[in-house]
Amino acid sequence: MGLFPVRPEKEKDLLERMARLGIKESDLEEKFIRSQGKGGQKVNKSATCVYLKHLPTGIEVKCQKERSQAINRFLARRILVEKLEAKIQGKETEEQQRIEKIRRQKRKRSKRAKEKMLADKKRRSLLKEMRKVFLGSEDS
């Protein structure tokens, strides 16, 4: 049995990724805190939420996906590795991309874009109005 209650291949993959990025267990500050949210008595009594901090970079991770502390320890390390890889490669993570997409959608339209959109709507309504008038005259 390895360090974490996961398949040996998963654990091996994680340890290799950590080694490749130069993450040592001694560089990690690990705390266990009580989870929040759903889970009832089990969650309220046991400290299954894992807090990890990579001291050299200051990256912090919290993981409370599972009810098992051991699995959360594994998942927290995996999230940390993904964050570090994204930082090194200079790529935005999927989460950041999703947030940015929502931000763009909510952003206020420029005056010109708004005028164009309203002009298109007006044109469309006129087209529909003409259709109504044209089709209505055939029935009489």
JSON list of C-alpha atoms in Angstrom, two decimals:
[
{"chain": "A", "resi": 1, "resn": "MET", "atom": "CA", "xyz": [0.00, 0.00, 0.00]},
{"chain": "A", "resi": 2, "resn": "GLY", "atom": "CA", "xyz": [1.31, 3.46, -0.97]},
{"chain": "A", "resi": 3, "resn": "LEU", "atom": "CA", "xyz": [0.91, 6.86, 0.61]},
{"chain": "A", "resi": 4, "resn": "PHE", "atom": "CA", "xyz": [-2.63, 7.40, -0.65]},
{"chain": "A", "resi": 5, "resn": "PRO", "atom": "CA", "xyz": [-5.65, 5.07, -1.00]},
{"chain": "A", "resi": 6, "resn": "VAL", "atom": "CA", "xyz": [-5.65, 5.23, -4.81]},
{"chain": "A", "resi": 7, "resn": "ARG", "atom": "CA", "xyz": [-4.50, 2.90, -7.57]},
{"chain": "A", "resi": 8, "resn": "PRO", "atom": "CA", "xyz": [-0.69, 2.54, -7.65]},
{"chain": "A", "resi": 9, "resn": "GLU", "atom": "CA", "xyz": [-0.53, 3.96, -11.20]},
{"chain": "A", "resi": 10, "resn": "LYS", "atom": "CA", "xyz": [-2.34, 7.13, -10.11]},
{"chain": "A", "resi": 11, "resn": "GLU", "atom": "CA", "xyz": [-0.03, 7.60, -7.16]},
{"chain": "A", "resi": 12, "resn": "LYS", "atom": "CA", "xyz": [3.06, 6.91, -9.28]},
{"chain": "A", "resi": 13, "resn": "ASP", "atom": "CA", "xyz": [1.91, 9.45, -11.88]},
{"chain": "A", "resi": 14, "resn": "LEU", "atom": "CA", "xyz": [1.37, 12.10, -9.19]},
{"chain": "A", "resi": 15, "resn": "LEU", "atom": "CA", "xyz": [4.76, 11.47, -7.57]},
{"chain": "A", "resi": 16, "resn": "GLU", "atom": "CA", "xyz": [6.49, 11.65, -10.97]},
{"chain": "A", "resi": 17, "resn": "ARG", "atom": "CA", "xyz": [4.78, 14.96, -11.79]},
{"chain": "A", "resi": 18, "resn": "MET", "atom": "CA", "xyz": [5.76, 16.35, -8.37]},
{"chain": "A", "resi": 19, "resn": "ALA", "atom": "CA", "xyz": [9.38, 15.26, -8.90]},
{"chain": "A", "resi": 20, "resn": "ARG", "atom": "CA", "xyz": [9.44, 16.78, -12.40]},
{"chain": "A", "resi": 21, "resn": "LEU", "atom": "CA", "xyz": [8.28, 20.13, -11.00]},
{"chain": "A", "resi": 22, "resn": "GLY", "atom": "CA", "xyz": [10.65, 19.89, -8.06]},
{"chain": "A", "resi": 23, "resn": "ILE", "atom": "CA", "xyz": [7.90, 19.75, -5.43]},
{"chain": "A", "resi": 24, "resn": "LYS", "atom": "CA", "xyz": [9.12, 18.11, -2.24]},
{"chain": "A", "resi": 25, "resn": "GLU", "atom": "CA", "xyz": [6.90, 17.04, 0.65]},
{"chain": "A", "resi": 26, "resn": "SER", "atom": "CA", "xyz": [9.07, 19.23, 2.88]},
{"chain": "A", "resi": 27, "resn": "ASP", "atom": "CA", "xyz": [8.03, 22.27, 0.79]},
{"chain": "A", "resi": 28, "resn": "LEU", "atom": "CA", "xyz": [4.37, 21.64, 1.56]},
{"chain": "A", "resi": 29, "resn": "GLU", "atom": "CA", "xyz": [2.53, 22.96, 4.59]},
{"chain": "A", "resi": 30, "resn": "GLU", "atom": "CA", "xyz": [-0.48, 20.72, 5.23]},
{"chain": "A", "resi": 31, "resn": "LYS", "atom": "CA", "xyz": [-3.40, 21.41, 7.56]},
{"chain": "A", "resi": 32, "resn": "PHE", "atom": "CA", "xyz": [-6.64, 19.58, 8.13]},
{"chain": "A", "resi": 33, "resn": "ILE", "atom": "CA", "xyz": [-9.80, 21.54, 8.77]},
{"chain": "A", "resi": 34, "resn": "ARG", "atom": "CA", "xyz": [-13.47, 20.74, 9.01]},
{"chain": "A", "resi": 35, "resn": "SER", "atom": "CA", "xyz": [-15.30, 20.63, 5.72]},
{"chain": "A", "resi": 36, "resn": "GLN", "atom": "CA", "xyz": [-18.29, 22.82, 5.03]},
{"chain": "A", "resi": 37, "resn": "GLY", "atom": "CA", "xyz": [-21.55, 22.21, 3.23]},
{"chain": "A", "resi": 38, "resn": "LYS", "atom": "CA", "xyz": [-23.37, 18.95, 2.64]},
{"chain": "A", "resi": 39, "resn": "GLY", "atom": "CA", "xyz": [-22.38, 15.78, 4.46]},
{"chain": "A", "resi": 40, "resn": "GLY", "atom": "CA", "xyz": [-24.14, 16.16, 7.78]},
{"chain": "A", "resi": 41, "resn": "GLN", "atom": "CA", "xyz": [-22.74, 14.68, 10.97]},
{"chain": "A", "resi": 42, "resn": "LYS", "atom": "CA", "xyz": [-19.76, 13.01, 9.27]},
{"chain": "A", "resi": 43, "resn": "VAL", "atom": "CA", "xyz": [-18.55, 16.28, 7.78]},
{"chain": "A", "resi": 44, "resn": "ASN", "atom": "CA", "xyz": [-19.25, 18.34, 10.90]},
{"chain": "A", "resi": 45, "resn": "LYS", "atom": "CA", "xyz": [-17.29, 16.07, 13.25]},
{"chain": "A", "resi": 46, "resn": "SER", "atom": "CA", "xyz": [-14.18, 15.12, 11.27]},
{"chain": "A", "resi": 47, "resn": "ALA", "atom": "CA", "xyz": [-11.49, 17.30, 9.70]},
{"chain": "A", "resi": 48, "resn": "THR", "atom": "CA", "xyz": [-11.62, 15.95, 6.16]},
{"chain": "A", "resi": 49, "resn": "CYS", "atom": "CA", "xyz": [-10.85, 19.20, 4.32]},
{"chain": "A", "resi": 50, "resn": "VAL", "atom": "CA", "xyz": [-7.18, 19.41, 3.34]},
{"chain": "A", "resi": 51, "resn": "TYR", "atom": "CA", "xyz": [-5.34, 22.74, 3.09]},
{"chain": "A", "resi": 52, "resn": "LEU", "atom": "CA", "xyz": [-2.01, 22.66, 1.25]},
{"chain": "A", "resi": 53, "resn": "LYS", "atom": "CA", "xyz": [0.44, 25.51, 0.78]},
{"chain": "A", "resi": 54, "resn": "HIS", "atom": "CA", "xyz": [3.51, 25.26, -1.43]},
{"chain": "A", "resi": 55, "resn": "LEU", "atom": "CA", "xyz": [5.94, 27.41, 0.54]},
{"chain": "A", "resi": 56, "resn": "PRO", "atom": "CA", "xyz": [8.36, 28.38, -2.30]},
{"chain": "A", "resi": 57, "resn": "THR", "atom": "CA", "xyz": [5.62, 29.72, -4.61]},
{"chain": "A", "resi": 58, "resn": "GLY", "atom": "CA", "xyz": [2.92, 30.55, -2.05]},
{"chain": "A", "resi": 59, "resn": "ILE", "atom": "CA", "xyz": [0.26, 28.64, -3.99]},
{"chain": "A", "resi": 60, "resn": "GLU", "atom": "CA", "xyz": [-2.59, 27.52, -1.71]},
{"chain": "A", "resi": 61, "resn": "VAL", "atom": "CA", "xyz": [-5.07, 24.71, -2.32]},
{"chain": "A", "resi": 62, "resn": "LYS", "atom": "CA", "xyz": [-8.13, 23.57, -0.38]},
{"chain": "A", "resi": 63, "resn": "CYS", "atom": "CA", "xyz": [-9.77, 20.26, -1.16]},
{"chain": "A", "resi": 64, "resn": "GLN", "atom": "CA", "xyz": [-12.94, 18.82, 0.35]},
{"chain": "A", "resi": 65, "resn": "LYS", "atom": "CA", "xyz": [-14.35, 16.90, -2.62]},
{"chain": "A", "resi": 66, "resn": "GLU", "atom": "CA", "xyz": [-14.48, 13.54, -0.84]},
{"chain": "A", "resi": 67, "resn": "ARG", "atom": "CA", "xyz": [-15.49, 12.50, 2.67]},
{"chain": "A", "resi": 68, "resn": "SER", "atom": "CA", "xyz": [-12.16, 10.73, 3.10]},
{"chain": "A", "resi": 69, "resn": "GLN", "atom": "CA", "xyz": [-9.24, 12.81, 4.34]},
{"chain": "A", "resi": 70, "resn": "ALA", "atom": "CA", "xyz": [-6.71, 10.50, 2.68]},
{"chain": "A", "resi": 71, "resn": "ILE", "atom": "CA", "xyz": [-8.29, 10.87, -0.75]},
{"chain": "A", "resi": 72, "resn": "ASN", "atom": "CA", "xyz": [-8.55, 14.64, -0.26]},
{"chain": "A", "resi": 73, "resn": "ARG", "atom": "CA", "xyz": [-4.80, 14.70, 0.52]},
{"chain": "A", "resi": 74, "resn": "PHE", "atom": "CA", "xyz": [-4.14, 13.04, -2.84]},
{"chain": "A", "resi": 75, "resn": "LEU", "atom": "CA", "xyz": [-6.56, 15.31, -4.73]},
{"chain": "A", "resi": 76, "resn": "ALA", "atom": "CA", "xyz": [-5.11, 18.45, -3.11]},
{"chain": "A", "resi": 77, "resn": "ARG", "atom": "CA", "xyz": [-1.63, 17.49, -4.30]},
{"chain": "A", "resi": 78, "resn": "ARG", "atom": "CA", "xyz": [-2.95, 16.83, -7.80]},
{"chain": "A", "resi": 79, "resn": "ILE", "atom": "CA", "xyz": [-4.65, 20.26, -7.90]},
{"chain": "A", "resi": 80, "resn": "LEU", "atom": "CA", "xyz": [-1.44, 21.90, -6.66]},
{"chain": "A", "resi": 81, "resn": "VAL", "atom": "CA", "xyz": [0.59, 20.19, -9.40]},
{"chain": "A", "resi": 82, "resn": "GLU", "atom": "CA", "xyz": [-1.91, 21.35, -12.06]},
{"chain": "A", "resi": 83, "resn": "LYS", "atom": "CA", "xyz": [-1.75, 24.93, -10.78]},
{"chain": "A", "resi": 84, "resn": "LEU", "atom": "CA", "xyz": [2.05, 24.91, -10.82]},
{"chain": "A", "resi": 85, "resn": "GLU", "atom": "CA", "xyz": [2.16, 23.42, -14.34]},
{"chain": "A", "resi": 86, "resn": "ALA", "atom": "CA", "xyz": [-0.26, 26.09, -15.56]},
{"chain": "A", "resi": 87, "resn": "LYS", "atom": "CA", "xyz": [1.83, 28.81, -13.92]},
{"chain": "A", "resi": 88, "resn": "ILE", "atom": "CA", "xyz": [5.06, 27.50, -15.47]},
{"chain": "A", "resi": 89, "resn": "GLN", "atom": "CA", "xyz": [3.55, 27.12, -18.94]},
{"chain": "A", "resi": 90, "resn": "GLY", "atom": "CA", "xyz": [1.91, 30.53, -18.65]},
{"chain": "A", "resi": 91, "resn": "LYS", "atom": "CA", "xyz": [-1.43, 29.12, -19.69]},
{"chain": "A", "resi": 92, "resn": "GLU", "atom": "CA", "xyz": [-4.74, 30.04, -18.19]},
{"chain": "A", "resi": 93, "resn": "THR", "atom": "CA", "xyz": [-6.42, 27.21, -16.37]},
{"chain": "A", "resi": 94, "resn": "GLU", "atom": "CA", "xyz": [-9.85, 26.04, -17.51]},
{"chain": "A", "resi": 95, "resn": "GLU", "atom": "CA", "xyz": [-11.37, 27.70, -14.46]},
{"chain": "A", "resi": 96, "resn": "GLN", "atom": "CA", "xyz": [-9.77, 31.06, -15.32]},
{"chain": "A", "resi": 97, "resn": "GLN", "atom": "CA", "xyz": [-10.95, 30.73, -18.93]},
{"chain": "A", "resi": 98, "resn": "ARG", "atom": "CA", "xyz": [-14.50, 30.03, -17.75]},
{"chain": "A", "resi": 99, "resn": "ILE", "atom": "CA", "xyz": [-14.46, 33.04, -15.41]},
{"chain": "A", "resi": 100, "resn": "GLU", "atom": "CA", "xyz": [-13.10, 35.31, -18.16]},
{"chain": "A", "resi": 101, "resn": "LYS", "atom": "CA", "xyz": [-15.79, 34.11, -20.58]},
{"chain": "A", "resi": 102, "resn": "ILE", "atom": "CA", "xyz": [-18.53, 34.99, -18.07]},
{"chain": "A", "resi": 103, "resn": "ARG", "atom": "CA", "xyz": [-16.89, 38.37, -17.48]},
{"chain": "A", "resi": 104, "resn": "ARG", "atom": "CA", "xyz": [-16.91, 39.10, -21.23]},
{"chain": "A", "resi": 105, "resn": "GLN", "atom": "CA", "xyz": [-20.56, 38.08, -21.48]},
{"chain": "A", "resi": 106, "resn": "LYS", "atom": "CA", "xyz": [-21.57, 40.37, -18.63]},
{"chain": "A", "resi": 107, "resn": "ARG", "atom": "CA", "xyz": [-19.48, 43.32, -19.84]},
{"chain": "A", "resi": 108, "resn": "LYS", "atom": "CA", "xyz": [-21.46, 46.37, -20.95]},
{"chain": "A", "resi": 109, "resn": "ARG", "atom": "CA", "xyz": [-21.76, 46.79, -24.72]},
{"chain": "A", "resi": 110, "resn": "SER", "atom": "CA", "xyz": [-20.09, 49.75, -26.36]},
{"chain": "A", "resi": 111, "resn": "LYS", "atom": "CA", "xyz": [-22.41, 52.47, -27.61]},
{"chain": "A", "resi": 112, "resn": "ARG", "atom": "CA", "xyz": [-21.72, 51.56, -31.23]},
{"chain": "A", "resi": 113, "resn": "ALA", "atom": "CA", "xyz": [-22.37, 47.84, -30.67]},
{"chain": "A", "resi": 114, "resn": "LYS", "atom": "CA", "xyz": [-25.60, 48.64, -28.87]},
{"chain": "A", "resi": 115, "resn": "GLU", "atom": "CA", "xyz": [-26.78, 50.93, -31.69]},
{"chain": "A", "resi": 116, "resn": "LYS", "atom": "CA", "xyz": [-25.98, 48.26, -34.28]},
{"chain": "A", "resi": 117, "resn": "MET", "atom": "CA", "xyz": [-27.81, 45.59, -32.29]},
{"chain": "A", "resi": 118, "resn": "LEU", "atom": "CA", "xyz": [-30.88, 47.82, -31.90]},
{"chain": "A", "resi": 119, "resn": "ALA", "atom": "CA", "xyz": [-30.83, 48.68, -35.63]},
{"chain": "A", "resi": 120, "resn": "ASP", "atom": "CA", "xyz": [-30.80, 44.96, -36.47]},
{"chain": "A", "resi": 121, "resn": "LYS", "atom": "CA", "xyz": [-33.73, 44.37, -34.12]},
{"chain": "A", "resi": 122, "resn": "LYS", "atom": "CA", "xyz": [-35.67, 47.23, -35.71]},
{"chain": "A", "resi": 123, "resn": "ARG", "atom": "CA", "xyz": [-34.99, 45.85, -39.21]},
{"chain": "A", "resi": 124, "resn": "ARG", "atom": "CA", "xyz": [-36.16, 42.41, -38.10]},
{"chain": "A", "resi": 125, "resn": "SER", "atom": "CA", "xyz": [-39.36, 43.78, -36.55]},
{"chain": "A", "resi": 126, "resn": "LEU", "atom": "CA", "xyz": [-40.14, 45.73, -39.75]},
{"chain": "A", "resi": 127, "resn": "LEU", "atom": "CA", "xyz": [-39.66, 42.56, -41.80]},
{"chain": "A", "resi": 128, "resn": "LYS", "atom": "CA", "xyz": [-42.08, 40.69, -39.55]},
{"chain": "A", "resi": 129, "resn": "GLU", "atom": "CA", "xyz": [-44.53, 43.61, -39.69]},
{"chain": "A", "resi": 130, "resn": "MET", "atom": "CA", "xyz": [-44.43, 43.56, -43.49]},
{"chain": "A", "resi": 131, "resn": "ARG", "atom": "CA", "xyz": [-45.05, 39.82, -43.48]},
{"chain": "A", "resi": 132, "resn": "LYS", "atom": "CA", "xyz": [-48.09, 40.33, -41.28]},
{"chain": "A", "resi": 133, "resn": "VAL", "atom": "CA", "xyz": [-49.50, 43.04, -43.56]},
{"chain": "A", "resi": 134, "resn": "PHE", "atom": "CA", "xyz": [-48.77, 41.06, -46.73]},
{"chain": "A", "resi": 135, "resn": "LEU", "atom": "CA", "xyz": [-50.18, 37.76, -45.46]},
{"chain": "A", "resi": 136, "resn": "GLY", "atom": "CA", "xyz": [-53.17, 39.49, -43.88]},
{"chain": "A", "resi": 137, "resn": "SER", "atom": "CA", "xyz": [-54.24, 41.04, -47.20]},
{"chain": "A", "resi": 138, "resn": "GLU", "atom": "CA", "xyz": [-54.45, 37.64, -48.94]},
{"chain": "A", "resi": 139, "resn": "ASP", "atom": "CA", "xyz": [-57.03, 36.33, -46.46]},
{"chain": "A", "resi": 140, "resn": "SER", "atom": "CA", "xyz": [-59.57, 39.12, -47.14]}
]
